Amino acid sequence: MKKVTYSAPSVKKAFKILYAISNASSGLGISDLSKKLKIGKSTVHGITTALEEMGVLVRDPFYKRYTMGYSLLELCRTAYAKIELKDLARKPMEKLMGRVGETVFLGVLNGDHVTIVDMVESRNEMKITSPPGTRLPLLAGATGRVLFSQMEEEKAKEVLKKRGLVRYTSKTVIDHRQFLREIAKVKEQGYAVDDEEYIPGVRAVAAPLFYGSSPPAALWVVGFASTLGDLKVKMVIREIQETVQEIKQILGTS
């Protein structure tokens, strides 16, 4: 079967323009870019105008040259922070898994959903797993509540209004007032517990992980309700909070 490939010429041209400008110490104008990259002036003008509107490029009003803006810096900083967090949190996560015997996840708030950044699998024969890169709904389970609790109030209201509360199981909270009361409780106690609210037969404990100005993050432990009973949940709460403190010390944000 022939492999289908897709090409986006405008995106490729935009990156060529960005690379050219980034390598020019005093910036480049539309004519310079057109000549250097052999791209029509009208195309260069359209792309640079769009990139300027997005803050990716900055145009000098006198010399009419473009230099790099701050939007890319913000993207790079966010991406770097995720990589740094993943690398530095790995050993504490492995130790946490060893102590609690359940799968440990690390994730970040990504728009209006949660993205798993890393995972340390339980050694149990029966275990909960989900690969890095998996997207989870923000308004579901312990992880969602922990990350939702870290959002700015106006943004949180906007997301709640836009997404609404979906019933995943018979235990899912779908009343807005009750949900917001639970969010307030999460903020106060510093953790959240999911008692089969997202997946039947599965429980979880999550704790927020603040690290500077980077996207809100969370650490959570997931296991089957049959192995993650009430007494063990209390133990996991203590262990996960200690692990969060350990990671924050490593990151220098404690």
PDB file of C-alpha atoms in Angstrom:
ATOM      1  CA  MET A   1       0.000   0.000   0.000  1.00  0.00           C
ATOM      2  CA  LYS A   2       1.398   3.363  -1.050  1.00  0.00           C
ATOM      3  CA  LYS A   3       2.188   5.690   1.834  1.00  0.00           C
ATOM      4  CA  VAL A   4       0.232   8.945   1.704  1.00  0.00           C
ATOM      5  CA  THR A   5       2.222  12.072   2.483  1.00  0.00           C
ATOM      6  CA  TYR A   6       0.995  15.596   2.963  1.00  0.00           C
ATOM      7  CA  SER A   7       2.782  18.823   2.161  1.00  0.00           C
ATOM      8  CA  ALA A   8       2.072  22.311   3.472  1.00  0.00           C
ATOM      9  CA  PRO A   9       4.074  24.724   1.249  1.00  0.00           C
ATOM     10  CA  SER A  10       3.098  27.833   3.212  1.00  0.00           C
ATOM     11  CA  VAL A  11       4.282  26.302   6.484  1.00  0.00           C
ATOM     12  CA  LYS A  12       7.592  25.280   4.923  1.00  0.00           C
ATOM     13  CA  LYS A  13       8.066  28.779   3.491  1.00  0.00           C
ATOM     14  CA  ALA A  14       7.241  30.318   6.866  1.00  0.00           C
ATOM     15  CA  PHE A  15       9.959  28.243   8.524  1.00  0.00           C
ATOM     16  CA  LYS A  16      12.457  29.141   5.808  1.00  0.00           C
ATOM     17  CA  ILE A  17      11.686  32.802   6.470  1.00  0.00           C
ATOM     18  CA  LEU A  18      12.097  32.329  10.223  1.00  0.00           C
ATOM     19  CA  TYR A  19      15.430  30.547   9.816  1.00  0.00           C
ATOM     20  CA  ALA A  20      16.699  33.264   7.467  1.00  0.00           C
ATOM     21  CA  ILE A  21      15.692  36.073   9.830  1.00  0.00           C
ATOM     22  CA  SER A  22      17.100  34.294  12.880  1.00  0.00           C
ATOM     23  CA  ASN A  23      20.502  34.073  11.160  1.00  0.00           C
ATOM     24  CA  ALA A  24      20.548  37.755  10.161  1.00  0.00           C
ATOM     25  CA  SER A  25      21.975  39.931  12.933  1.00  0.00           C
ATOM     26  CA  SER A  26      20.176  43.104  11.810  1.00  0.00           C
ATOM     27  CA  GLY A  27      17.029  41.506  10.409  1.00  0.00           C
ATOM     28  CA  LEU A  28      15.757  41.193   6.839  1.00  0.00           C
ATOM     29  CA  GLY A  29      13.223  43.059   4.732  1.00  0.00           C
ATOM     30  CA  ILE A  30      10.691  41.629   2.293  1.00  0.00           C
ATOM     31  CA  SER A  31      12.942  42.226  -0.741  1.00  0.00           C
ATOM     32  CA  ASP A  32      15.901  40.629   1.051  1.00  0.00           C
ATOM     33  CA  LEU A  33      13.868  37.556   1.958  1.00  0.00           C
ATOM     34  CA  SER A  34      12.372  37.234  -1.517  1.00  0.00           C
ATOM     35  CA  LYS A  35      15.786  37.363  -3.168  1.00  0.00           C
ATOM     36  CA  LYS A  36      17.515  35.141  -0.619  1.00  0.00           C
ATOM     37  CA  LEU A  37      14.850  32.435  -0.532  1.00  0.00           C
ATOM     38  CA  LYS A  38      13.591  32.777  -4.120  1.00  0.00           C
ATOM     39  CA  ILE A  39      10.031  33.282  -2.900  1.00  0.00           C
ATOM     40  CA  GLY A  40       7.693  35.851  -4.468  1.00  0.00           C
ATOM     41  CA  LYS A  41       7.417  39.193  -2.665  1.00  0.00           C
ATOM     42  CA  SER A  42       3.643  38.903  -2.303  1.00  0.00           C
ATOM     43  CA  THR A  43       4.027  35.509  -0.626  1.00  0.00           C
ATOM     44  CA  VAL A  44       6.768  36.794   1.674  1.00  0.00           C
ATOM     45  CA  HIS A  45       4.630  39.810   2.546  1.00  0.00           C
ATOM     46  CA  GLY A  46       1.623  37.643   3.403  1.00  0.00           C
ATOM     47  CA  ILE A  47       3.609  35.257   5.593  1.00  0.00           C
ATOM     48  CA  THR A  48       5.600  37.944   7.429  1.00  0.00           C
ATOM     49  CA  THR A  49       2.446  39.973   8.068  1.00  0.00           C
ATOM     50  CA  ALA A  50       0.731  36.944   9.613  1.00  0.00           C
ATOM     51  CA  LEU A  51       3.795  36.117  11.726  1.00  0.00           C
ATOM     52  CA  GLU A  52       4.031  39.732  12.868  1.00  0.00           C
ATOM     53  CA  GLU A  53       0.373  39.722  13.944  1.00  0.00           C
ATOM     54  CA  MET A  54       1.085  36.604  16.022  1.00  0.00           C
ATOM     55  CA  GLY A  55       4.112  38.172  17.676  1.00  0.00           C
ATOM     56  CA  VAL A  56       6.524  35.736  16.046  1.00  0.00           C
ATOM     57  CA  LEU A  57       8.212  38.544  14.104  1.00  0.00           C
ATOM     58  CA  VAL A  58       8.787  42.216  14.913  1.00  0.00           C
ATOM     59  CA  ARG A  59       9.034  44.831  12.140  1.00  0.00           C
ATOM     60  CA  ASP A  60      11.251  47.895  12.440  1.00  0.00           C
ATOM     61  CA  PRO A  61       9.049  50.799  11.211  1.00  0.00           C
ATOM     62  CA  PHE A  62      12.049  52.812   9.990  1.00  0.00           C
ATOM     63  CA  TYR A  63      14.251  50.211   8.282  1.00  0.00           C
ATOM     64  CA  LYS A  64      11.309  47.951   7.324  1.00  0.00           C
ATOM     65  CA  ARG A  65      13.213  44.882   8.492  1.00  0.00           C
ATOM     66  CA  TYR A  66      11.920  41.933  10.437  1.00  0.00           C
ATOM     67  CA  THR A  67      13.566  40.445  13.514  1.00  0.00           C
ATOM     68  CA  MET A  68      12.474  37.603  15.791  1.00  0.00           C
ATOM     69  CA  GLY A  69       9.642  38.316  18.232  1.00  0.00           C
ATOM     70  CA  TYR A  70       8.936  36.881  21.666  1.00  0.00           C
ATOM     71  CA  SER A  71       6.185  34.389  20.838  1.00  0.00           C
ATOM     72  CA  LEU A  72       8.678  31.751  19.721  1.00  0.00           C
ATOM     73  CA  LEU A  73      10.679  32.318  22.876  1.00  0.00           C
ATOM     74  CA  GLU A  74       7.568  31.605  24.925  1.00  0.00           C
ATOM     75  CA  LEU A  75       6.906  28.403  22.969  1.00  0.00           C
ATOM     76  CA  CYS A  76      10.503  27.275  23.370  1.00  0.00           C
ATOM     77  CA  ARG A  77      10.462  28.046  27.075  1.00  0.00           C
ATOM     78  CA  THR A  78       7.282  26.021  27.520  1.00  0.00           C
ATOM     79  CA  ALA A  79       8.656  23.072  25.551  1.00  0.00           C
ATOM     80  CA  TYR A  80      11.974  23.195  27.415  1.00  0.00           C
ATOM     81  CA  ALA A  81      10.215  23.349  30.762  1.00  0.00           C
ATOM     82  CA  LYS A  82       8.239  20.209  29.917  1.00  0.00           C
ATOM     83  CA  ILE A  83      11.405  18.371  28.928  1.00  0.00           C
ATOM     84  CA  GLU A  84      13.241  19.554  32.041  1.00  0.00           C
ATOM     85  CA  LEU A  85      10.324  18.583  34.274  1.00  0.00           C
ATOM     86  CA  LYS A  86      10.092  15.123  32.728  1.00  0.00           C
ATOM     87  CA  ASP A  87      13.808  14.438  33.105  1.00  0.00           C
ATOM     88  CA  LEU A  88      14.134  15.753  36.650  1.00  0.00           C
ATOM     89  CA  ALA A  89      10.941  14.131  37.915  1.00  0.00           C
ATOM     90  CA  ARG A  90      11.748  10.672  36.575  1.00  0.00           C
ATOM     91  CA  LYS A  91      13.717   9.276  39.534  1.00  0.00           C
ATOM     92  CA  PRO A  92      11.293  10.575  42.191  1.00  0.00           C
ATOM     93  CA  MET A  93       8.454   9.046  40.160  1.00  0.00           C
ATOM     94  CA  GLU A  94      10.239   5.697  40.025  1.00  0.00           C
ATOM     95  CA  LYS A  95      10.751   5.779  43.793  1.00  0.00           C
ATOM     96  CA  LEU A  96       7.099   6.676  44.318  1.00  0.00           C
ATOM     97  CA  MET A  97       5.980   3.753  42.170  1.00  0.00           C
ATOM     98  CA  GLY A  98       8.230   1.454  44.199  1.00  0.00           C
ATOM     99  CA  ARG A  99       6.647   2.611  47.451  1.00  0.00           C
ATOM    100  CA  VAL A 100       2.991   2.549  46.416  1.00  0.00           C
ATOM    101  CA  GLY A 101       3.107  -0.272  43.860  1.00  0.00           C
ATOM    102  CA  GLU A 102       0.802   1.510  41.403  1.00  0.00           C
ATOM    103  CA  THR A 103       1.367   3.312  38.094  1.00  0.00           C
ATOM    104  CA  VAL A 104       2.559   6.917  38.430  1.00  0.00           C
ATOM    105  CA  PHE A 105       1.814   9.624  35.868  1.00  0.00           C
ATOM    106  CA  LEU A 106       3.125  13.129  35.231  1.00  0.00           C
ATOM    107  CA  GLY A 107       1.072  15.538  33.151  1.00  0.00           C
ATOM    108  CA  VAL A 108       0.598  19.190  32.273  1.00  0.00           C
ATOM    109  CA  LEU A 109      -2.319  21.471  31.558  1.00  0.00           C
ATOM    110  CA  ASN A 110      -2.423  21.912  27.792  1.00  0.00           C
ATOM    111  CA  GLY A 111      -5.195  24.270  26.722  1.00  0.00           C
ATOM    112  CA  ASP A 112      -8.440  22.721  27.919  1.00  0.00           C
ATOM    113  CA  HIS A 113      -7.133  19.199  28.334  1.00  0.00           C
ATOM    114  CA  VAL A 114      -4.395  17.279  30.168  1.00  0.00           C
ATOM    115  CA  THR A 115      -1.369  15.872  28.350  1.00  0.00           C
ATOM    116  CA  ILE A 116       0.559  12.972  29.886  1.00  0.00           C
ATOM    117  CA  VAL A 117       4.275  13.812  29.846  1.00  0.00           C
ATOM    118  CA  ASP A 118       5.684  10.688  31.495  1.00  0.00           C
ATOM    119  CA  MET A 119       4.642   7.443  33.168  1.00  0.00           C
ATOM    120  CA  VAL A 120       6.240   4.848  35.431  1.00  0.00           C
ATOM    121  CA  GLU A 121       4.384   1.549  35.127  1.00  0.00           C
ATOM    122  CA  SER A 122       3.438  -0.563  38.101  1.00  0.00           C
ATOM    123  CA  ARG A 123       5.153  -3.947  38.332  1.00  0.00           C
ATOM    124  CA  ASN A 124       1.789  -5.580  38.987  1.00  0.00           C
ATOM    125  CA  GLU A 125       0.605  -8.053  36.383  1.00  0.00           C
ATOM    126  CA  MET A 126      -2.691  -6.154  36.158  1.00  0.00           C
ATOM    127  CA  LYS A 127      -2.060  -2.411  35.914  1.00  0.00           C
ATOM    128  CA  ILE A 128      -3.283   0.862  34.462  1.00  0.00           C
ATOM    129  CA  THR A 129      -1.139   2.310  31.655  1.00  0.00           C
ATOM    130  CA  SER A 130      -1.380   5.157  29.166  1.00  0.00           C
ATOM    131  CA  PRO A 131       1.532   6.346  26.991  1.00  0.00           C
ATOM    132  CA  PRO A 132       3.081   9.836  27.123  1.00  0.00           C
ATOM    133  CA  GLY A 133       1.320  12.167  24.734  1.00  0.00           C
ATOM    134  CA  THR A 134      -2.123  10.837  25.648  1.00  0.00           C
ATOM    135  CA  ARG A 135      -4.696  13.586  26.083  1.00  0.00           C
ATOM    136  CA  LEU A 136      -7.186  13.392  28.943  1.00  0.00           C
ATOM    137  CA  PRO A 137     -10.286  15.535  29.501  1.00  0.00           C
ATOM    138  CA  LEU A 138      -9.648  18.378  31.926  1.00  0.00           C
ATOM    139  CA  LEU A 139     -12.992  18.146  33.683  1.00  0.00           C
ATOM    140  CA  ALA A 140     -12.664  14.508  34.685  1.00  0.00           C
ATOM    141  CA  GLY A 141     -11.162  12.660  37.634  1.00  0.00           C
ATOM    142  CA  ALA A 142      -8.602  13.689  40.226  1.00  0.00           C
ATOM    143  CA  THR A 143      -6.020  14.923  37.729  1.00  0.00           C
ATOM    144  CA  GLY A 144      -8.489  17.210  36.013  1.00  0.00           C
ATOM    145  CA  ARG A 145      -9.631  18.701  39.323  1.00  0.00           C
ATOM    146  CA  VAL A 146      -6.062  19.332  40.443  1.00  0.00           C
ATOM    147  CA  LEU A 147      -5.120  21.096  37.205  1.00  0.00           C
ATOM    148  CA  PHE A 148      -8.439  22.935  36.974  1.00  0.00           C
ATOM    149  CA  SER A 149      -7.825  24.251  40.489  1.00  0.00           C
ATOM    150  CA  GLN A 150      -4.602  25.895  39.260  1.00  0.00           C
ATOM    151  CA  MET A 151      -6.276  27.853  36.464  1.00  0.00           C
ATOM    152  CA  GLU A 152      -7.064  31.560  36.728  1.00  0.00           C
ATOM    153  CA  GLU A 153     -10.651  32.062  37.877  1.00  0.00           C
ATOM    154  CA  GLU A 154     -11.919  33.676  34.661  1.00  0.00           C
ATOM    155  CA  LYS A 155     -10.268  31.041  32.485  1.00  0.00           C
ATOM    156  CA  ALA A 156     -11.665  28.282  34.703  1.00  0.00           C
ATOM    157  CA  LYS A 157     -15.206  29.661  34.385  1.00  0.00           C
ATOM    158  CA  GLU A 158     -14.791  29.927  30.615  1.00  0.00           C
ATOM    159  CA  VAL A 159     -13.627  26.314  30.298  1.00  0.00           C
ATOM    160  CA  LEU A 160     -16.397  25.011  32.565  1.00  0.00           C
ATOM    161  CA  LYS A 161     -19.033  26.889  30.575  1.00  0.00           C
ATOM    162  CA  LYS A 162     -17.587  25.789  27.233  1.00  0.00           C
ATOM    163  CA  ARG A 163     -16.931  22.134  28.040  1.00  0.00           C
ATOM    164  CA  GLY A 164     -19.533  21.374  30.665  1.00  0.00           C
ATOM    165  CA  LEU A 165     -19.410  18.325  32.921  1.00  0.00           C
ATOM    166  CA  VAL A 166     -19.679  14.933  31.247  1.00  0.00           C
ATOM    167  CA  ARG A 167     -20.969  11.856  33.070  1.00  0.00           C
ATOM    168  CA  TYR A 168     -18.341   9.128  32.618  1.00  0.00           C
ATOM    169  CA  THR A 169     -19.582   6.811  35.363  1.00  0.00           C
ATOM    170  CA  SER A 170     -22.410   6.685  37.880  1.00  0.00           C
ATOM    171  CA  LYS A 171     -20.084   8.443  40.363  1.00  0.00           C
ATOM    172  CA  THR A 172     -19.119  11.374  38.126  1.00  0.00           C
ATOM    173  CA  VAL A 173     -19.987  14.809  39.541  1.00  0.00           C
ATOM    174  CA  ILE A 174     -22.012  16.727  36.948  1.00  0.00           C
ATOM    175  CA  ASP A 175     -23.539  19.449  39.144  1.00  0.00           C
ATOM    176  CA  HIS A 176     -21.563  22.676  38.621  1.00  0.00           C
ATOM    177  CA  ARG A 177     -21.960  23.932  42.181  1.00  0.00           C
ATOM    178  CA  GLN A 178     -20.852  20.636  43.690  1.00  0.00           C
ATOM    179  CA  PHE A 179     -17.924  20.515  41.256  1.00  0.00           C
ATOM    180  CA  LEU A 180     -16.770  24.014  42.252  1.00  0.00           C
ATOM    181  CA  ARG A 181     -17.075  23.092  45.949  1.00  0.00           C
ATOM    182  CA  GLU A 182     -14.779  20.138  45.300  1.00  0.00           C
ATOM    183  CA  ILE A 183     -12.328  22.402  43.461  1.00  0.00           C
ATOM    184  CA  ALA A 184     -12.239  24.693  46.504  1.00  0.00           C
ATOM    185  CA  LYS A 185     -11.546  21.633  48.667  1.00  0.00           C
ATOM    186  CA  VAL A 186      -8.702  20.583  46.355  1.00  0.00           C
ATOM    187  CA  LYS A 187      -7.132  24.034  46.675  1.00  0.00           C
ATOM    188  CA  GLU A 188      -7.375  23.835  50.462  1.00  0.00           C
ATOM    189  CA  GLN A 189      -6.015  20.312  50.982  1.00  0.00           C
ATOM    190  CA  GLY A 190      -3.547  20.177  48.076  1.00  0.00           C
ATOM    191  CA  TYR A 191      -4.701  16.925  46.481  1.00  0.00           C
ATOM    192  CA  ALA A 192      -7.686  15.212  44.865  1.00  0.00           C
ATOM    193  CA  VAL A 193      -9.021  11.658  45.001  1.00  0.00           C
ATOM    194  CA  ASP A 194     -10.914   9.993  42.143  1.00  0.00           C
ATOM    195  CA  ASP A 195     -13.186   7.212  43.377  1.00  0.00           C
ATOM    196  CA  GLU A 196     -14.235   5.541  40.104  1.00  0.00           C
ATOM    197  CA  GLU A 197     -15.470   8.897  38.757  1.00  0.00           C
ATOM    198  CA  TYR A 198     -13.692   8.673  35.394  1.00  0.00           C
ATOM    199  CA  ILE A 199     -13.286   4.929  34.786  1.00  0.00           C
ATOM    200  CA  PRO A 200     -15.353   2.241  36.557  1.00  0.00           C
ATOM    201  CA  GLY A 201     -13.223   0.151  38.904  1.00  0.00           C
ATOM    202  CA  VAL A 202     -10.313   2.604  38.850  1.00  0.00           C
ATOM    203  CA  ARG A 203      -9.205   5.001  41.601  1.00  0.00           C
ATOM    204  CA  ALA A 204      -6.589   7.755  41.528  1.00  0.00           C
ATOM    205  CA  VAL A 205      -4.834  10.288  43.741  1.00  0.00           C
ATOM    206  CA  ALA A 206      -3.437  13.490  42.222  1.00  0.00           C
ATOM    207  CA  ALA A 207      -1.424  16.420  43.556  1.00  0.00           C
ATOM    208  CA  PRO A 208      -0.490  19.734  41.906  1.00  0.00           C
ATOM    209  CA  LEU A 209       3.095  20.458  40.968  1.00  0.00           C
ATOM    210  CA  PHE A 210       3.935  24.149  40.708  1.00  0.00           C
ATOM    211  CA  TYR A 211       7.198  24.984  38.980  1.00  0.00           C
ATOM    212  CA  GLY A 212       7.690  28.648  38.204  1.00  0.00           C
ATOM    213  CA  SER A 213       5.745  30.292  35.392  1.00  0.00           C
ATOM    214  CA  SER A 214       5.506  27.108  33.346  1.00  0.00           C
ATOM    215  CA  PRO A 215       2.185  25.377  32.567  1.00  0.00           C
ATOM    216  CA  PRO A 216       0.460  23.877  35.628  1.00  0.00           C
ATOM    217  CA  ALA A 217       1.494  20.271  36.175  1.00  0.00           C
ATOM    218  CA  ALA A 218       0.281  17.352  38.254  1.00  0.00           C
ATOM    219  CA  LEU A 219       1.518  14.041  39.576  1.00  0.00           C
ATOM    220  CA  TRP A 220      -0.961  11.202  40.012  1.00  0.00           C
ATOM    221  CA  VAL A 221      -1.150   7.564  41.040  1.00  0.00           C
ATOM    222  CA  VAL A 222      -3.692   5.241  39.416  1.00  0.00           C
ATOM    223  CA  GLY A 223      -4.778   1.742  40.386  1.00  0.00           C
ATOM    224  CA  PHE A 224      -7.707  -0.634  40.453  1.00  0.00           C
ATOM    225  CA  ALA A 225     -10.230  -0.086  43.228  1.00  0.00           C
ATOM    226  CA  SER A 226      -9.580  -3.655  44.374  1.00  0.00           C
ATOM    227  CA  THR A 227      -5.946  -2.827  45.221  1.00  0.00           C
ATOM    228  CA  LEU A 228      -6.302   0.870  46.020  1.00  0.00           C
ATOM    229  CA  GLY A 229      -8.524   0.737  49.089  1.00  0.00           C
ATOM    230  CA  ASP A 230      -9.209   3.556  51.549  1.00  0.00           C
ATOM    231  CA  LEU A 231      -6.218   2.833  53.805  1.00  0.00           C
ATOM    232  CA  LYS A 232      -3.875   2.650  50.829  1.00  0.00           C
ATOM    233  CA  VAL A 233      -5.322   5.879  49.415  1.00  0.00           C
ATOM    234  CA  LYS A 234      -4.330   7.654  52.642  1.00  0.00           C
ATOM    235  CA  MET A 235      -0.824   6.250  52.310  1.00  0.00           C
ATOM    236  CA  VAL A 236      -0.635   7.305  48.653  1.00  0.00           C
ATOM    237  CA  ILE A 237      -1.709  10.848  49.555  1.00  0.00           C
ATOM    238  CA  ARG A 238       1.236  11.152  51.961  1.00  0.00           C
ATOM    239  CA  GLU A 239       3.676   9.588  49.515  1.00  0.00           C
ATOM    240  CA  ILE A 240       2.609  11.662  46.527  1.00  0.00           C
ATOM    241  CA  GLN A 241       2.822  14.909  48.488  1.00  0.00           C
ATOM    242  CA  GLU A 242       6.332  14.000  49.657  1.00  0.00           C
ATOM    243  CA  THR A 243       7.309  13.213  46.065  1.00  0.00           C
ATOM    244  CA  VAL A 244       5.941  16.555  44.858  1.00  0.00           C
ATOM    245  CA  GLN A 245       8.098  18.323  47.447  1.00  0.00           C
ATOM    246  CA  GLU A 246      11.125  16.297  46.348  1.00  0.00           C
ATOM    247  CA  ILE A 247      10.583  17.249  42.697  1.00  0.00           C
ATOM    248  CA  LYS A 248      10.108  20.910  43.599  1.00  0.00           C
ATOM    249  CA  GLN A 249      13.382  20.880  45.529  1.00  0.00           C
ATOM    250  CA  ILE A 250      15.158  19.399  42.509  1.00  0.00           C
ATOM    251  CA  LEU A 251      13.604  22.078  40.283  1.00  0.00           C
ATOM    252  CA  GLY A 252      14.531  24.753  42.791  1.00  0.00           C
ATOM    253  CA  THR A 253      10.935  25.924  43.266  1.00  0.00           C
ATOM    254  CA  SER A 254      10.239  24.776  46.817  1.00  0.00           C
TER     255      SER A 254
END
